[in-house]
XYZ file of C-alpha atoms in Angstrom:
541
model
C 150.305 113.840 51.934
C 148.903 110.630 50.368
C 146.031 108.660 51.898
C 148.255 105.888 53.288
C 150.525 108.383 55.038
C 147.504 110.230 56.469
C 146.108 106.973 57.888
C 149.502 106.086 59.375
C 149.703 109.533 60.977
C 146.201 109.179 62.408
C 147.081 105.780 63.844
C 150.311 107.172 65.335
C 148.318 109.950 66.986
C 145.766 107.468 68.360
C 148.543 105.306 69.822
C 150.349 108.292 71.358
C 147.139 109.536 72.983
C 146.416 106.035 74.328
C 149.933 105.728 75.752
C 149.433 108.986 77.674
C 145.998 107.879 78.856
C 147.406 104.608 80.236
C 149.288 106.530 82.935
C 146.093 108.250 84.053
C 144.132 104.987 84.095
C 146.936 103.043 85.777
C 147.061 100.394 83.055
C 149.969 99.063 81.024
C 149.836 100.271 77.405
C 150.165 97.847 74.481
C 150.850 98.901 70.864
C 149.314 96.059 68.829
C 150.304 97.219 65.328
C 152.953 94.520 64.874
C 150.716 91.672 66.034
C 147.045 92.578 65.559
C 146.682 90.925 62.136
C 148.535 87.741 63.127
C 147.557 87.287 66.789
C 145.721 83.951 67.297
C 142.146 84.646 68.336
C 141.353 83.457 71.861
C 138.293 81.222 71.800
C 135.491 80.910 74.360
C 136.806 83.685 76.638
C 134.270 86.398 75.862
C 131.264 86.376 73.578
C 131.230 88.736 70.595
C 128.334 90.567 72.256
C 130.395 91.112 75.439
C 133.314 92.412 73.376
C 131.069 94.935 71.633
C 129.304 96.072 74.804
C 132.413 96.351 76.992
C 134.819 97.565 74.278
C 137.420 94.904 75.094
C 138.957 91.807 73.463
C 140.845 88.753 74.792
C 144.458 88.728 73.630
C 145.938 85.526 75.057
C 143.911 82.668 76.448
C 145.558 81.256 79.554
C 145.861 77.624 80.578
C 146.787 76.182 83.963
C 150.078 78.044 84.201
C 149.685 81.060 81.931
C 148.039 84.361 82.320
C 144.930 85.461 80.421
C 145.370 88.903 78.937
C 142.672 91.269 77.786
C 142.983 94.313 75.558
C 140.786 97.022 77.065
C 140.013 100.563 75.921
C 139.350 103.832 77.702
C 135.626 103.073 77.231
C 135.740 99.720 79.049
C 133.759 100.060 82.317
C 135.885 99.707 85.460
C 133.125 97.623 87.023
C 133.582 95.013 84.279
C 137.333 94.821 84.915
C 136.758 94.430 88.654
C 134.202 91.676 88.081
C 136.483 89.712 85.713
C 139.452 90.082 88.061
C 137.398 88.847 91.028
C 136.198 85.796 89.068
C 139.737 84.875 87.950
C 141.214 85.336 91.446
C 138.437 83.218 92.947
C 139.289 80.408 90.494
C 143.016 80.726 91.218
C 143.802 82.083 87.774
C 145.855 85.108 86.734
C 144.540 87.965 84.610
C 146.117 91.090 83.117
C 144.475 94.092 81.473
C 146.406 96.018 78.787
C 145.224 99.343 77.389
C 144.907 99.358 73.587
C 143.833 102.154 71.248
C 140.395 102.502 69.676
C 141.992 101.769 66.290
C 143.541 98.543 67.622
C 140.224 97.492 69.157
C 138.465 98.064 65.807
C 141.030 95.957 63.889
C 140.814 93.089 66.389
C 137.028 93.331 66.607
C 136.791 93.047 62.827
C 138.668 89.736 63.138
C 136.455 88.412 65.932
C 133.289 89.659 64.252
C 133.977 90.247 60.525
C 131.660 92.915 59.131
C 128.878 91.403 57.089
C 128.547 94.060 54.436
C 127.987 94.308 50.734
C 130.795 96.082 48.922
C 129.424 98.866 46.740
C 131.351 100.641 44.023
C 133.132 103.817 45.080
C 131.562 107.099 44.015
C 133.170 108.828 41.042
C 132.926 112.550 40.384
C 131.567 113.396 36.943
C 133.182 115.927 34.623
C 131.063 118.623 32.978
C 128.451 117.019 30.754
C 129.267 113.462 31.893
C 125.745 112.176 32.430
C 126.816 108.523 32.306
C 128.881 108.766 35.503
C 126.038 110.580 37.291
C 123.605 107.874 36.156
C 125.963 105.112 37.348
C 126.482 106.685 40.797
C 122.737 107.345 41.054
C 122.049 103.665 40.400
C 124.549 102.646 43.097
C 123.105 105.039 45.704
C 119.549 103.997 44.884
C 120.522 100.330 45.370
C 122.328 100.728 48.708
C 120.389 99.207 51.590
C 118.065 101.531 53.476
C 120.035 101.237 56.716
C 123.366 101.856 54.953
C 122.738 104.656 52.467
C 123.442 107.573 54.821
C 126.670 106.091 56.204
C 127.767 105.099 52.686
C 127.231 108.653 51.405
C 129.192 110.213 54.281
C 131.994 107.623 54.060
C 132.373 108.239 50.333
C 132.405 112.006 50.816
C 135.161 111.643 53.419
C 137.121 109.319 51.118
C 136.869 111.846 48.269
C 138.019 114.649 50.565
C 134.743 116.565 50.230
C 134.139 119.508 52.553
C 130.355 119.595 52.029
C 127.501 117.316 50.991
C 124.481 119.093 49.468
C 121.107 117.281 49.511
C 118.720 119.281 47.329
C 115.051 118.579 46.607
C 114.001 118.893 42.996
C 110.458 118.280 41.799
C 110.904 114.618 40.849
C 114.281 113.617 42.315
C 116.907 114.432 44.956
C 120.123 116.025 43.702
C 123.327 115.163 45.553
C 126.343 117.409 45.097
C 129.709 117.509 46.872
C 132.194 120.327 47.275
C 135.719 119.023 46.661
C 138.779 121.297 46.752
C 136.396 124.265 46.845
C 134.477 123.339 43.665
C 130.888 122.031 43.736
C 130.351 118.871 41.683
C 127.130 116.990 40.800
C 127.255 113.429 42.114
C 123.884 111.731 41.739
C 120.142 112.111 41.245
C 118.270 109.935 43.751
C 114.748 108.577 43.868
C 112.377 110.500 46.109
C 112.098 107.608 48.580
C 115.817 108.042 49.387
C 115.008 111.515 50.756
C 112.922 110.009 53.554
C 115.730 107.578 54.392
C 118.380 110.333 54.549
C 116.150 112.655 56.580
C 115.288 109.860 59.028
C 119.009 109.352 59.675
C 119.561 113.090 60.164
C 116.519 113.324 62.419
C 117.837 110.678 64.806
C 121.538 111.583 64.696
C 121.652 115.362 64.260
C 118.294 116.247 65.872
C 116.930 117.698 62.630
C 113.137 117.799 62.430
C 111.660 116.659 59.123
C 108.555 118.782 59.723
C 110.249 122.074 60.637
C 109.042 125.219 58.884
C 112.071 127.318 59.851
C 115.821 126.886 59.216
C 117.559 124.632 61.731
C 121.069 123.548 62.660
C 122.383 120.260 63.972
C 125.616 118.468 64.714
C 126.747 114.867 64.736
C 129.905 112.755 64.925
C 130.678 109.694 62.858
C 133.488 107.220 63.401
C 135.285 106.404 60.152
C 137.583 103.392 59.944
C 139.871 103.159 56.940
C 143.044 101.173 56.281
C 143.741 100.256 59.894
C 143.118 103.698 61.417
C 140.053 105.283 62.971
C 139.181 108.963 62.988
C 136.169 110.938 64.109
C 134.361 112.929 61.462
C 132.440 115.950 62.742
C 129.444 117.034 60.684
C 127.687 120.371 61.004
C 124.207 120.132 59.510
C 122.177 123.058 58.168
C 118.620 122.480 56.917
C 116.175 124.901 55.347
C 112.576 124.239 54.184
C 112.091 124.631 50.423
C 109.232 124.138 47.980
C 109.761 120.359 47.781
C 111.180 119.532 51.233
C 114.124 120.190 53.532
C 117.334 121.054 51.675
C 120.382 120.037 53.694
C 124.054 120.947 53.643
C 126.399 118.817 55.734
C 129.816 120.339 56.379
C 132.481 117.719 57.069
C 135.173 118.621 59.570
C 137.982 116.114 59.644
C 140.164 118.142 62.013
C 142.494 115.313 62.871
C 144.692 116.736 65.614
C 147.697 114.983 64.090
C 147.152 117.011 60.909
C 146.811 120.349 62.711
C 150.372 121.342 62.048
C 151.517 124.654 60.569
C 154.181 122.802 58.601
C 151.483 120.828 56.747
C 149.639 123.920 55.472
C 152.054 124.916 52.722
C 152.685 128.389 54.165
C 155.617 130.212 52.554
C 158.789 130.672 54.641
C 158.419 134.457 55.025
C 154.804 134.226 56.207
C 155.604 131.292 58.495
C 158.423 133.243 60.137
C 156.069 136.187 60.789
C 153.388 133.943 62.338
C 155.845 132.149 64.624
C 157.437 135.433 65.709
C 154.080 136.987 66.629
C 152.665 133.979 68.526
C 155.904 133.538 70.462
C 155.024 136.716 72.399
C 152.840 136.382 75.506
C 150.394 139.127 74.527
C 148.773 140.785 71.536
C 146.111 139.873 68.995
C 146.248 137.855 65.770
C 143.265 138.144 63.440
C 142.398 135.685 60.659
C 140.417 137.354 57.896
C 138.361 135.782 55.136
C 134.982 134.412 54.059
C 133.467 131.080 55.103
C 135.448 128.171 53.688
C 138.734 130.041 53.344
C 140.590 127.814 55.807
C 140.634 130.280 58.723
C 139.664 127.644 61.295
C 142.326 125.178 60.142
C 145.058 127.816 60.391
C 143.855 128.991 63.818
C 143.627 125.422 65.133
C 147.130 124.692 63.812
C 148.487 127.746 65.626
C 146.719 126.636 68.819
C 148.164 123.157 68.457
C 151.660 124.625 68.128
C 151.072 126.649 71.316
C 149.562 123.679 73.184
C 152.257 122.943 75.766
C 152.072 122.010 79.438
C 153.159 125.471 80.568
C 150.298 127.314 78.810
C 146.599 127.471 79.645
C 144.584 127.788 76.433
C 140.850 128.487 76.357
C 138.645 128.776 73.266
C 135.158 130.193 72.779
C 133.556 128.650 69.695
C 130.202 128.537 67.912
C 130.200 125.551 67.660
C 133.259 123.605 68.862
C 134.310 121.992 65.595
C 136.996 119.685 66.914
C 138.221 118.600 70.307
C 141.931 119.155 71.012
C 143.362 117.403 74.090
C 144.913 119.816 76.568
C 142.803 122.817 75.525
C 139.691 124.048 77.358
C 137.027 124.552 74.694
C 133.763 126.324 75.520
C 130.762 126.229 73.154
C 128.897 129.522 72.746
C 125.418 129.154 71.247
C 124.948 132.591 69.701
C 121.604 131.525 68.206
C 120.231 131.259 71.766
C 121.118 134.865 72.598
C 124.565 134.264 74.097
C 127.498 136.468 73.113
C 131.224 135.912 72.781
C 131.862 139.014 74.914
C 130.018 137.508 77.917
C 131.999 134.294 77.723
C 135.271 136.152 77.198
C 134.872 138.198 80.387
C 134.276 134.973 82.301
C 137.240 133.041 80.909
C 139.654 135.903 81.551
C 139.066 135.252 85.250
C 140.447 131.736 84.725
C 143.952 133.112 84.121
C 144.507 131.855 80.534
C 147.702 132.489 78.603
C 146.038 132.109 75.195
C 142.416 132.771 74.253
C 140.774 132.006 70.928
C 137.470 133.666 70.083
C 135.580 131.984 67.254
C 134.671 135.288 65.626
C 134.592 138.997 66.471
C 131.143 140.150 65.367
C 130.309 143.183 67.471
C 131.784 146.204 69.193
C 131.552 144.746 72.706
C 133.476 141.583 71.782
C 136.066 143.643 69.891
C 136.730 145.944 72.844
C 136.878 143.102 75.376
C 139.293 141.159 73.144
C 141.507 144.215 72.636
C 141.626 144.869 76.382
C 142.580 141.222 76.981
C 145.387 141.455 74.424
C 147.024 144.421 76.153
C 146.781 142.914 79.646
C 149.002 139.884 79.190
C 146.988 137.527 76.966
C 147.627 136.250 73.458
C 144.270 136.524 71.663
C 143.443 134.743 68.410
C 140.250 135.317 66.474
C 138.628 135.417 63.056
C 137.011 138.380 61.356
C 134.912 138.704 58.224
C 136.472 141.124 55.730
C 137.912 140.983 52.218
C 141.468 141.957 53.129
C 143.714 142.773 56.072
C 143.403 146.495 55.364
C 139.597 146.286 55.296
C 139.661 144.326 58.569
C 141.953 146.869 60.231
C 139.711 149.726 59.069
C 136.608 147.952 60.393
C 138.319 147.214 63.691
C 139.085 150.929 64.127
C 135.420 151.687 63.394
C 134.417 149.261 66.163
C 136.824 150.256 68.920
C 137.721 153.818 67.911
C 141.162 155.428 67.616
C 142.937 155.113 70.947
C 146.665 155.334 71.764
C 146.245 152.694 74.481
C 145.076 150.161 71.872
C 147.823 150.917 69.348
C 150.005 147.937 70.275
C 147.137 145.469 70.682
C 146.668 144.081 67.167
C 150.007 142.642 66.038
C 149.231 140.579 62.921
C 146.342 140.262 60.468
C 146.208 137.371 58.008
C 143.775 137.355 55.079
C 143.478 133.899 53.578
C 141.917 132.136 50.617
C 142.214 128.557 49.400
C 142.982 127.750 45.762
C 142.974 124.365 44.104
C 146.447 122.850 43.767
C 147.649 121.598 40.390
C 148.498 117.904 40.278
C 152.272 118.015 39.788
C 152.501 114.729 37.885
C 150.304 115.873 35.001
C 150.261 119.692 34.948
C 151.259 121.187 31.596
C 153.462 124.218 31.015
C 152.455 126.835 28.420
C 153.363 130.286 27.113
C 150.910 133.015 28.228
C 149.699 135.566 25.685
C 150.854 139.167 25.787
C 147.681 140.424 27.493
C 148.175 137.941 30.341
C 151.857 138.784 30.591
C 151.028 142.487 30.835
C 148.365 141.892 33.510
C 150.807 139.855 35.631
C 153.457 142.578 35.361
C 150.982 145.261 36.427
C 149.666 143.154 39.332
C 153.156 142.541 40.692
C 154.263 146.170 40.522
C 155.794 147.311 43.788
C 156.364 143.901 45.412
C 159.428 143.812 47.686
C 162.701 143.189 45.868
C 163.604 140.367 48.261
C 160.456 138.374 47.392
C 161.731 134.828 46.709
C 161.185 132.832 43.505
C 159.940 135.675 41.284
C 160.755 134.701 37.668
C 161.692 137.041 34.825
C 158.369 138.749 34.071
C 159.273 139.044 30.371
C 159.813 135.297 29.877
C 157.773 133.519 32.579
C 155.568 130.520 31.825
C 152.356 129.271 33.402
C 150.760 125.857 33.992
C 147.343 124.371 33.273
C 145.623 121.223 34.630
C 145.591 117.895 32.798
C 143.144 115.317 34.135
C 143.688 111.590 34.654
C 141.298 108.789 35.712
C 142.561 109.121 39.303
C 142.699 112.945 39.286
C 139.973 113.815 36.770
C 140.211 117.609 36.982
C 144.005 117.923 37.184
C 143.790 119.416 40.690
C 144.355 117.647 43.998
C 144.027 119.392 47.336
C 144.159 123.098 48.022
C 146.876 125.496 49.121
C 146.461 128.702 51.135
C 147.113 132.107 49.628
C 147.910 134.624 52.368
C 148.140 138.358 52.791
C 149.873 139.212 56.065
C 149.894 142.667 57.588
C 152.393 143.065 60.396
C 151.205 145.995 62.514
C 154.404 147.992 62.780
C 154.936 151.593 63.895
C 153.564 153.031 60.635
C 150.350 150.998 60.779
C 149.897 151.748 64.499
C 149.521 155.449 63.633
C 146.058 154.721 62.202
C 144.946 153.198 65.508
C 146.580 155.868 67.675
C 144.774 158.657 65.828
C 147.912 160.189 64.277
C 146.293 159.668 60.844
C 142.798 160.976 60.188
C 142.140 159.006 56.983
C 141.541 155.402 58.078
C 140.035 154.145 54.822
C 141.018 150.719 53.519
C 142.955 152.165 50.575
C 145.103 154.390 52.803
C 145.969 151.545 55.166
C 146.806 149.188 52.284
C 149.046 151.807 50.652
C 151.130 152.157 53.834
C 151.216 148.388 54.376
C 152.458 147.803 50.817
C 155.118 150.475 51.248
C 156.242 148.502 54.297
C 156.601 145.267 52.314
C 153.144 143.640 52.428
C 152.221 141.383 49.506
C 148.495 141.580 48.735
C 146.208 138.571 48.363
C 146.065 138.967 44.584
C 149.840 139.303 44.333
C 150.314 136.216 46.540
C 147.922 134.296 44.291
C 149.746 135.344 41.130
C 153.072 134.310 42.671
C 151.565 130.901 43.492
C 150.523 130.557 39.839
C 154.026 131.532 38.680
C 155.443 128.808 40.944
C 153.178 126.262 39.258
C 151.093 125.592 42.358
C 147.806 126.742 40.799
C 146.388 128.600 37.794
C 145.540 132.236 37.208
C 141.903 131.216 36.637
C 141.810 129.676 40.123
C 143.348 132.829 41.597
C 140.816 135.104 39.908
C 137.905 132.879 40.994
C 139.008 132.794 44.638
C 140.328 136.325 45.284
């Protein structure tokens, strides 16, 4: 989805949420998108300072016989509205308050109080060996005003679609790198005085101490306004003391609820059908498997969003809560302070939830409590660290033991990785050599005959990236590669104790005989479809 469409979707979501909120607040809702850029500005009704403080704007200035209308937001204090209404009534005038979205307020506020900012050049990502681009970006970042440099860096990272910003202390400079589409790229080398500026911002916003001698974690939110839409960027901050100062990694979570949609994730039809079939049942467990950064959270959140209806109670236990989803009860669990998911899970089960999501199963107690919840009428979603679905299933048996009662608990395991997606407009087709062709044939041995879109393995072609000024590396975005193990009767035997050998290899062999496509096979098929390259698959899986 292109940037313009994403911004339109975000704005749509903001307007829909505001329309729902208007009923709760008892205010009439107004969608300003058709008028906000052309609406005459009402003069001498409110000062710019009052508009900023009270999060409201005048829309129409009334005369002797017309009504004065104000656009107010969910953050406008009720006491202010009551005071204005009392003043207007006392003077024999009419007033009306209309609820507008945060995005609408920002657009109108920018007209009443145009931002006084210097426009800096956008950051460019350098290719390997491109020292000129790094030097140019370094010069820009070193010239940005002291009070703007942190916000500029975060805004640019969000614009580039970066998942992480790395601030690393070298002996004589600060190295800035960004992870984009899973690959880490050098961005700039900053003067040492910029380190103090960046750390001061983190200290005040994310509660990170510049003098700490132990690793520390922080969290902050930043409002980003782009092309007429506003979204909240969540940043998780990790800092660790090094030889030359605090090294920081900021993870950017742009979990826009409007984008949390299974249909947007590029999941193949067969896998999508399995997921929807499993989560349509009122009980059982679904486990997401993979390392950090493999997209587990996005997939889990998208499933939760699909389940988020008025007739279901959904509760999550997370460390930390990465994004707020309206309609879902989300409970933060600070495991660094000695709290455990198992303790929270026992408590929330007393709240009669239909669906429970546990951020991660890390220990035997949490695993057993989650399994018991899944066989007593709850749908349980969680993540699990393992290399594959078979390895996860084997580890789960080690944690909870073989038990016939638990055999129907785990219903689906999904192992996931993210691979960079080839840019369709420039990717180049080529003939693979015989060694590559032979490796692909061997890798795909035994895949189900009904697997869609498998080309002739004697004549198939592959694709490679071709960069452009706008897409310098020939990749744009990432796509998930999934291995899905449906726990059928044959797989349940391992959990019941009917099979003594519960090693990963034994479980995978049975799963493949029952039609499972492994992670590596799924990656190769994605490369054969032209979605990615074999190099990307081998780097990620």
